[in-house]
Coordinates of N, CA and C in Angstrom, one line a residue:
M1 N 98.7 107.7 96.8 CA 98.7 106.4 97.1 C 99.8 106.1 96.4
S2 N 100.9 105.5 96.8 CA 102.2 105.0 96.2 C 101.8 103.5 95.7
V3 N 101.9 103.3 94.3 CA 101.2 102.2 93.1 C 102.3 100.9 93.7
R4 N 103.2 101.3 94.1 CA 104.7 100.8 94.1 C 103.8 99.9 95.4
Q5 N 103.9 100.7 96.7 CA 103.5 99.9 98.3 C 102.0 99.2 98.0
G6 N 101.3 100.0 96.9 CA 99.2 99.4 97.1 C 100.0 97.7 96.2
L7 N 100.3 97.9 95.3 CA 101.0 96.4 94.7 C 101.2 95.4 95.7
L8 N 102.6 95.9 96.3 CA 103.2 94.9 97.4 C 101.7 94.9 98.6
A9 N 101.3 95.4 98.8 CA 100.0 95.0 100.1 C 99.4 94.1 99.1
L10 N 99.3 94.3 98.1 CA 98.0 92.9 97.1 C 98.3 91.5 97.4
L11 N 100.1 91.8 96.8 CA 100.7 90.7 97.0 C 100.8 90.0 98.1
A12 N 101.0 90.6 99.6 CA 101.2 90.0 100.4 C 100.2 89.1 100.6
E13 N 99.0 89.1 100.2 CA 97.8 88.2 100.0 C 97.9 86.8 99.6
E14 N 98.2 87.0 98.3 CA 98.9 85.8 97.5 C 98.8 86.1 96.0
P15 N 99.8 85.5 95.3 CA 100.4 85.7 94.1 C 99.3 86.4 92.9
M16 N 99.6 87.0 92.3 CA 98.7 87.8 91.5 C 99.2 88.0 90.3
Y17 N 98.7 87.9 89.1 CA 98.9 89.0 87.7 C 98.9 90.1 87.6
G18 N 99.2 90.5 87.0 CA 99.1 91.9 86.6 C 97.7 92.8 86.4
A19 N 97.0 91.8 85.4 CA 95.3 92.4 85.3 C 94.5 92.3 86.4
R20 N 94.8 90.9 87.3 CA 94.4 91.2 88.3 C 94.8 91.9 89.2
L21 N 96.0 92.3 89.6 CA 96.2 93.1 90.4 C 95.7 94.6 89.8
R22 N 95.6 95.1 89.2 CA 94.9 96.2 88.2 C 93.2 96.3 89.0
S23 N 92.5 95.1 88.4 CA 91.2 95.2 88.8 C 91.0 95.5 90.6
E24 N 92.1 94.6 91.2 CA 91.7 94.5 92.8 C 92.1 96.0 93.4
F25 N 93.3 96.5 93.0 CA 93.4 97.9 93.3 C 92.7 99.0 93.1
E26 N 91.9 98.8 91.6 CA 90.7 99.7 91.5 C 89.6 99.3 92.5
A27 N 89.3 98.1 92.5 CA 87.9 97.8 93.2 C 88.1 98.3 94.6
R28 N 89.3 98.2 95.3 CA 89.6 98.5 96.5 C 89.5 99.6 97.0
T29 N 90.1 100.5 96.0 CA 90.2 102.1 96.2 C 89.2 102.7 95.6
G30 N 87.9 102.1 94.6 CA 86.5 102.6 94.6 C 86.8 102.9 93.1
G31 N 88.0 102.7 92.6 CA 88.1 103.4 91.1 C 88.7 104.9 91.1
T32 N 89.0 105.1 92.6 CA 89.5 106.4 92.6 C 90.9 106.9 91.8
W33 N 91.7 105.9 91.8 CA 92.9 106.1 91.2 C 93.1 105.1 90.0
P34 N 92.4 104.9 89.0 CA 92.7 104.1 88.1 C 94.2 103.9 87.6
L35 N 94.3 102.8 87.1 CA 95.7 102.4 86.4 C 95.4 101.6 85.2
N36 N 96.6 101.6 84.6 CA 96.4 100.8 83.1 C 97.3 99.6 83.4
V37 N 97.3 98.6 82.7 CA 97.9 97.1 82.7 C 99.8 97.6 82.5
G38 N 99.5 98.5 81.8 CA 101.3 99.0 81.3 C 101.9 99.7 82.6
Q39 N 101.2 100.6 83.4 CA 101.6 101.1 84.5 C 101.8 99.8 85.7
V40 N 101.1 98.7 85.5 CA 101.0 98.1 86.8 C 102.3 97.1 86.8
Y41 N 102.5 96.7 85.0 CA 103.9 95.9 84.9 C 105.0 96.7 85.0
T42 N 105.2 97.6 84.4 CA 106.4 98.5 84.7 C 106.9 98.2 86.6
T43 N 105.6 99.0 87.4 CA 106.2 98.7 88.5 C 106.6 97.2 89.3
L44 N 105.5 96.2 88.4 CA 106.5 95.2 88.8 C 107.5 94.7 88.0
S45 N 108.0 95.2 87.3 CA 109.2 95.2 86.9 C 110.2 95.7 87.3
R46 N 110.2 96.9 88.3 CA 111.1 97.6 89.0 C 111.3 97.1 90.1
L47 N 110.1 96.5 91.1 CA 110.0 95.6 92.2 C 110.7 94.2 91.9
E48 N 110.5 94.0 91.0 CA 111.4 92.5 90.4 C 112.7 93.3 90.8
R49 N 113.2 94.0 89.9 CA 114.7 94.6 89.9 C 115.1 94.7 91.3
D50 N 114.6 95.3 92.0 CA 114.4 95.6 93.5 C 114.6 94.6 94.2
G51 N 114.5 93.5 93.8 CA 114.3 92.3 94.4 C 113.4 92.1 95.6
L52 N 112.0 92.6 95.3 CA 110.9 92.3 96.0 C 109.9 91.8 95.9
V53 N 109.7 91.5 94.5 CA 109.0 90.2 93.8 C 109.9 89.7 92.8
E54 N 109.2 88.6 92.7 CA 109.4 87.4 91.8 C 108.6 86.6 90.9
P55 N 108.4 86.4 89.8 CA 107.7 85.5 89.1 C 107.3 84.0 89.9
V56 N 106.4 83.7 89.2 CA 105.9 82.4 90.0 C 105.5 81.2 88.8
G57 N 106.6 80.9 88.4 CA 107.0 80.1 87.2 C 106.9 80.7 86.4
G58 N 106.5 79.8 84.9 CA 106.4 80.4 83.6 C 105.0 81.5 83.2
P59 N 105.0 82.0 82.0 CA 103.4 82.2 81.7 C 102.3 81.4 81.8
D60 N 100.9 81.4 81.7 CA 99.9 80.5 81.6 C 99.6 80.4 80.2
E61 N 98.3 79.5 80.2 CA 98.2 79.6 78.5 C 97.8 81.2 77.7
E62 N 97.4 82.1 79.0 CA 97.1 83.2 78.3 C 98.0 83.9 78.5
G63 N 99.7 83.7 78.5 CA 100.8 84.4 78.4 C 100.7 85.5 79.9
R64 N 100.2 85.1 80.7 CA 99.9 86.0 82.0 C 101.0 85.3 82.8
I65 N 101.7 86.2 83.8 CA 102.8 85.8 84.9 C 102.2 86.3 85.9
A66 N 102.4 85.2 87.0 CA 101.8 85.7 88.8 C 103.1 85.8 89.1
Y67 N 102.9 87.0 90.0 CA 104.2 87.6 90.7 C 103.9 87.4 92.3
R68 N 104.7 86.6 93.1 CA 104.7 86.8 94.5 C 106.2 87.7 95.3
L69 N 105.6 88.0 96.5 CA 106.2 88.8 97.2 C 108.1 87.6 98.0
T70 N 108.9 88.8 97.7 CA 110.2 87.8 98.1 C 110.0 88.0 99.9
A71 N 111.2 87.6 100.6 CA 111.1 88.0 102.1 C 111.3 89.1 102.2
A72 N 111.9 90.0 101.3 CA 112.4 91.4 101.2 C 111.2 92.3 101.0
G73 N 109.9 91.7 100.1 CA 109.0 92.4 99.8 C 107.9 92.4 101.0
R74 N 108.2 91.0 101.8 CA 107.0 90.9 103.0 C 107.7 91.6 104.1
E75 N 109.0 92.1 104.1 CA 109.4 93.0 105.4 C 109.0 94.5 104.9
E76 N 109.3 94.6 103.4 CA 108.9 96.0 103.4 C 107.5 96.5 103.4
S77 N 106.6 95.4 103.0 CA 105.3 95.7 102.7 C 104.2 95.8 104.3
A78 N 104.8 94.7 105.3 CA 104.7 94.8 106.6 C 105.0 96.5 106.9
S79 N 106.0 96.8 107.0 CA 106.9 98.2 107.6 C 105.9 99.4 107.0
W80 N 105.5 98.9 105.8 CA 104.5 100.3 105.1 C 103.4 100.4 106.2
W81 N 102.7 99.5 106.5 CA 101.2 99.8 107.2 C 102.0 100.7 108.7
L82 N 102.6 100.7 108.9 CA 103.6 101.3 110.3 C 104.2 102.2 110.2
T83 N 104.2 102.3 108.9 CA 104.8 103.6 108.4 C 104.2 105.1 108.3
P84 N 104.4 106.2 109.1 CA 103.2 107.2 108.7 C 103.6 107.6 107.3
V85 N 102.7 108.2 106.5 CA 103.0 108.8 105.3 C 103.4 110.4 105.2
D86 N 104.5 110.7 104.7 CA 105.4 112.0 104.9 C 104.4 112.9 104.8
R87 N 104.6 113.8 105.3 CA 103.8 115.4 104.9 C 104.5 116.4 104.9
D88 N 106.1 116.1 105.0 CA 107.3 117.2 105.1 C 107.0 117.7 103.6
S89 N 107.0 116.5 102.8 CA 107.3 117.5 101.3 C 105.6 117.8 100.8
T90 N 105.8 119.6 100.0 CA 104.6 119.9 100.2 C 104.4 119.7 98.2
P91 N 102.9 118.9 98.6 CA 102.9 118.4 96.9 C 102.4 119.2 96.2
R92 N 102.5 119.1 94.7 CA 102.3 120.3 93.9 C 100.9 120.4 93.3
D93 N 100.0 120.9 94.2 CA 98.7 121.1 94.0 C 98.2 122.3 92.9
E94 N 97.6 122.1 91.5 CA 97.4 122.8 90.6 C 96.8 123.9 90.8
L95 N 95.6 123.7 91.6 CA 94.7 125.1 92.1 C 95.7 126.0 93.0
V96 N 96.7 125.6 93.6 CA 97.4 126.3 94.7 C 98.4 126.7 93.6
I97 N 99.0 126.6 92.9 CA 100.1 126.9 92.1 C 99.2 127.9 91.0
K98 N 97.6 127.7 90.1 CA 97.1 128.4 89.3 C 97.0 130.2 90.2
L99 N 96.4 130.1 91.5 CA 95.8 131.0 92.1 C 97.0 131.8 92.4
A100 N 97.9 131.2 92.9 CA 99.8 131.7 93.6 C 100.1 132.6 92.1
L101 N 100.1 132.3 90.8 CA 100.7 132.9 89.8 C 99.1 133.8 89.8
A102 N 98.2 133.8 90.0 CA 97.0 134.6 88.9 C 97.1 135.7 89.8
V103 N 97.5 135.7 91.2 CA 97.5 137.0 92.1 C 98.8 137.6 91.6
T104 N 100.2 137.1 91.0 CA 101.1 137.8 90.5 C 101.0 138.0 89.3
S105 N 100.1 137.8 88.3 CA 99.8 138.0 86.6 C 99.0 139.1 86.4
P106 N 99.8 139.9 85.4 CA 98.6 141.1 85.4 C 97.5 140.9 84.6
G107 N 96.3 141.4 84.1 CA 95.3 141.0 83.7 C 94.6 139.8 84.1
V108 N 94.9 139.1 85.1 CA 94.2 138.0 85.4 C 92.8 138.4 86.8
D109 N 91.8 138.1 86.4 CA 90.8 138.6 87.3 C 90.6 137.0 88.4
V110 N 91.4 137.6 89.2 CA 91.3 136.4 90.6 C 90.3 136.1 90.9
S111 N 89.6 137.3 91.2 CA 88.1 136.8 92.3 C 87.3 136.0 91.6
R112 N 87.8 136.2 89.7 CA 86.8 135.1 88.8 C 87.2 133.9 89.0
V113 N 88.9 133.3 88.9 CA 89.6 132.7 89.4 C 88.8 131.5 90.1
V114 N 88.7 132.3 91.4 CA 88.1 131.8 92.6 C 87.1 131.5 92.8
Q115 N 86.0 132.4 92.0 CA 84.6 131.8 92.0 C 84.4 130.4 91.2
T116 N 84.8 130.7 89.9 CA 85.1 129.6 88.8 C 85.0 128.3 89.6
Q117 N 86.4 128.3 90.5 CA 86.8 127.0 91.0 C 86.0 126.7 92.2
R118 N 85.1 127.5 93.1 CA 84.1 127.3 94.0 C 82.4 126.5 93.5
T119 N 82.7 127.2 92.3 CA 81.3 126.6 91.4 C 81.2 124.7 91.0
A120 N 82.9 124.6 90.7 CA 82.8 123.6 90.1 C 83.4 122.7 91.7
T121 N 84.1 123.4 92.5 CA 84.2 122.0 93.4 C 82.9 122.0 94.5
L122 N 82.0 123.2 94.8 CA 80.7 122.6 95.0 C 79.8 121.9 94.5
R123 N 79.9 121.8 93.0 CA 79.4 120.3 92.3 C 79.8 119.5 92.2
H124 N 81.3 119.2 92.5 CA 82.2 118.1 93.2 C 81.3 117.6 94.4
L125 N 81.4 118.6 95.3 CA 80.9 118.2 96.8 C 79.5 117.3 96.8
R126 N 78.6 118.0 96.1 CA 77.0 117.5 95.8 C 77.1 116.1 95.1
D127 N 78.0 116.0 94.2 CA 78.4 114.6 93.3 C 79.0 113.6 94.6
L128 N 79.7 114.1 95.1 CA 80.4 113.0 96.3 C 79.0 112.9 97.4
T129 N 78.3 113.8 97.7 CA 77.2 113.6 98.6 C 76.0 112.5 98.7
R130 N 75.9 112.9 97.6 CA 74.8 111.7 96.5 C 75.6 110.1 96.5
L131 N 76.9 110.0 96.3 CA 77.2 109.0 96.4 C 77.3 108.4 97.4
K132 N 77.5 109.1 98.3 CA 77.9 108.7 99.9 C 76.1 108.4 100.5
S133 N 75.5 109.1 100.1 CA 74.2 108.8 100.5 C 73.4 107.1 99.8
R134 N 74.0 106.9 98.7 CA 73.6 105.5 98.3 C 74.4 104.1 98.5
A135 N 75.8 104.7 99.7 CA 76.5 103.8 100.4 C 75.2 103.2 101.4
T136 N 75.7 101.6 101.7 CA 75.1 100.7 102.4 C 75.7 100.8 103.7
D137 N 75.3 100.3 104.6 CA 76.1 99.7 105.9 C 76.6 98.1 105.7
D138 N 77.0 97.8 104.3 CA 77.1 96.4 104.2 C 78.5 96.3 104.6
P139 N 78.9 95.1 105.6 CA 79.8 94.9 106.3 C 81.2 94.4 105.1
D140 N 80.8 94.1 104.0 CA 81.7 93.5 102.9 C 83.4 94.7 103.1
A141 N 84.2 94.0 103.3 CA 85.4 95.2 103.2 C 85.4 96.4 102.0
N142 N 85.2 96.0 100.8 CA 85.5 96.6 99.8 C 84.6 97.6 99.6
D143 N 83.3 97.8 100.6 CA 82.4 98.6 100.7 C 82.8 99.7 101.3
L144 N 83.4 99.0 102.3 CA 83.8 99.9 103.4 C 85.5 100.8 103.2
A145 N 85.5 100.4 102.3 CA 86.8 101.0 101.5 C 86.2 102.0 100.7
W146 N 85.5 101.7 100.3 CA 84.7 103.0 99.0 C 84.6 104.0 99.8
L147 N 83.6 103.4 101.2 CA 83.1 104.7 102.1 C 84.2 105.6 102.4
L148 N 85.6 105.0 102.7 CA 86.3 105.7 103.4 C 87.1 106.3 102.5
V149 N 86.9 105.9 101.0 CA 88.1 106.8 100.2 C 86.8 108.1 99.9
L150 N 85.4 107.8 99.7 CA 84.4 108.8 99.6 C 84.3 110.0 100.8
E151 N 84.6 109.6 102.0 CA 84.6 110.3 103.1 C 86.1 111.3 102.9
N152 N 87.1 110.7 102.5 CA 88.2 111.3 102.3 C 88.1 112.9 101.2
L153 N 87.5 112.3 100.0 CA 87.3 112.9 99.1 C 85.9 114.3 99.7
L154 N 85.4 113.8 100.3 CA 84.4 115.1 100.9 C 85.0 116.0 101.7
F155 N 85.8 115.2 102.5 CA 86.3 116.4 103.6 C 87.3 117.1 102.9
A156 N 88.1 116.8 102.2 CA 89.0 117.3 100.9 C 88.2 118.6 100.0
A157 N 87.0 118.0 99.7 CA 86.3 118.9 98.9 C 86.0 120.4 99.7
E158 N 85.4 119.7 101.0 CA 84.9 121.0 102.0 C 86.2 121.4 102.5
S159 N 87.3 121.3 102.7 CA 88.6 122.0 103.1 C 88.7 122.7 101.9
E160 N 88.8 122.5 100.2 CA 88.9 123.5 99.6 C 87.9 124.7 99.0
V161 N 86.7 124.3 99.9 CA 85.7 125.2 99.4 C 85.7 126.6 100.7
R162 N 86.2 125.8 102.0 CA 86.7 127.0 103.2 C 87.8 127.9 102.6
W163 N 89.4 127.1 101.9 CA 90.0 127.4 101.6 C 89.5 128.6 100.3
L164 N 89.2 128.4 99.4 CA 88.3 129.1 98.8 C 87.6 130.3 99.0
D165 N 87.2 130.4 100.4 CA 86.2 131.2 101.0 C 87.4 132.5 101.4
H166 N 88.2 131.5 102.3 CA 89.5 132.5 103.0 C 90.4 133.4 101.5
V167 N 90.5 132.7 100.6 CA 91.4 133.6 99.7 C 90.7 134.6 99.1
E168 N 89.3 134.3 99.3 CA 88.5 135.5 98.6 C 88.5 136.4 99.4
A169 N 88.1 136.5 100.7 CA 88.2 137.2 102.0 C 89.6 138.3 101.9
T170 N 90.7 137.5 102.1 CA 92.1 138.0 101.8 C 92.2 138.8 100.7
L171 N 91.7 138.5 99.5 CA 91.6 139.5 98.3 C 90.9 140.8 98.7
S172 N 89.9 140.5 99.2 CA 88.7 141.6 99.0 C 89.9 142.8 100.2
R173 N 90.4 142.2 101.3 CA 91.3 143.2 101.7 C 92.7 143.7 101.5
M174 N 92.9 143.3 100.5 CA 94.3 143.7 100.3 C 94.4 145.0 98.8
P175 N 94.8 145.8 98.6 CA 95.0 146.6 97.7 C 95.3 146.0 96.3
A176 N 94.6 146.0 95.4 CA 95.1 145.3 94.2 C 96.4 145.6 93.6
A177 N 96.9 146.6 93.6 CA 98.6 146.5 93.7 C 99.7 145.9 94.0
S178 N 98.9 145.5 95.5 CA 99.8 144.2 95.7 C 99.7 143.0 96.0
L179 N 99.1 142.6 94.7 CA 98.7 141.0 94.5 C 99.9 141.1 93.5
R180 N 100.2 142.1 92.7 CA 101.3 141.7 91.6 C 102.9 141.8 91.9
R181 N 103.0 141.8 93.3 CA 104.4 142.0 93.5 C 104.6 140.2 94.1
P182 N 105.3 139.5 93.4 CA 106.1 137.9 93.9 C 106.5 138.3 95.0
R183 N 106.3 137.5 96.0 CA 107.9 137.3 96.7 C 109.0 137.0 96.1
A184 N 110.2 137.5 96.8 CA 111.6 137.0 96.6 C 112.1 135.3 97.1
V185 N 112.6 134.5 96.1 CA 112.9 133.4 96.8 C 113.8 133.2 97.4
P186 N 113.7 132.5 98.3 CA 115.1 132.5 99.1 C 116.3 132.3 98.2
G187 N 117.5 132.9 99.3 CA 118.7 132.5 98.1 C 118.9 133.6 96.9
E188 N 117.9 134.2 97.0 CA 118.3 135.3 95.6 C 118.5 136.6 95.9
A189 N 119.2 137.2 95.3 CA 119.5 138.5 95.8 C 118.6 139.6 96.3
G190 N 118.9 139.9 97.7 CA 117.7 141.2 98.0 C 116.5 140.3 98.7
S191 N 116.9 138.7 98.4 CA 115.7 138.2 99.5 C 116.3 137.7 100.9
D192 N 115.2 137.7 101.8 CA 115.2 137.1 102.9 C 115.5 135.8 103.2
D193 N 116.8 135.3 103.3 CA 117.3 133.8 103.1 C 116.9 133.0 104.7
T194 N 116.6 134.1 105.3 CA 116.0 133.3 106.6 C 114.6 132.8 106.6
A195 N 114.1 133.2 105.8 CA 112.8 132.7 105.3 C 112.7 131.0 105.3
P196 N 111.3 130.4 105.8 CA 111.7 129.0 105.7 C 111.0 128.4 104.4
A197 N 111.6 127.2 104.0 CA 111.2 126.8 102.6 C 110.1 125.8 102.9
L198 N 109.1 126.0 102.4 CA 107.8 124.7 102.0 C 108.3 123.4 101.6
G199 N 108.1 122.5 102.4 CA 108.5 121.5 101.8 C 110.2 120.3 102.2
T200 N 110.5 121.3 103.3 CA 111.9 120.6 103.5 C 111.7 120.1 104.8
K201 N 112.5 119.3 105.3 CA 112.3 118.6 106.3 C 112.5 119.8 107.4
G202 N 111.5 119.5 108.6 CA 111.7 120.1 109.8 C 111.3 121.6 109.7
A203 N 110.4 122.0 108.3 CA 109.8 123.2 108.5 C 108.7 123.4 109.2
G204 N 108.9 125.0 109.5 CA 108.0 125.3 110.7 C 108.0 124.5 112.3
R205 N 109.1 123.7 112.3 CA 109.7 123.2 113.8 C 110.2 123.9 114.5

């Protein structure tokens, strides 16, 4: 989640200072994406530079400065809710990178890498399932937000386990020698320049 957009969404409700923005952000996302106050104030500084927020008066007795949205900030925040999350750019998933390197690196036991990760992911999945079992039907909005975050993490963990199963099945069907031949990068000598690049606009369309 974009911290920038998250802070704008919170400030759309009322002016807040950095420490409260941090606590509200963490409470509403179930503490899944922890922030530090320095990160919050750095983001606020950039938002102020971009004309999206402004301080409300001077510091209080504790030296805290509250911020509020400008008209431009309110417009951007409102627009964010109805703007689809961009899925065209491929995120740098460490597990994907690790396995992509493992299958092309001599001396790496790829099956063991997969099995080790599956064990860890299944443990994570069990922990998430236990957390969800403790969730109640309390209509409090923050509890609902936490439940939605938990379910997203559960689906992601389940998907990762299925993908790891697929990777292991694929490895079992391929000759070991073929695992060490990395694919040529499009644009380099001898490569297929017509191959689509992941993460580019319009890829696969």
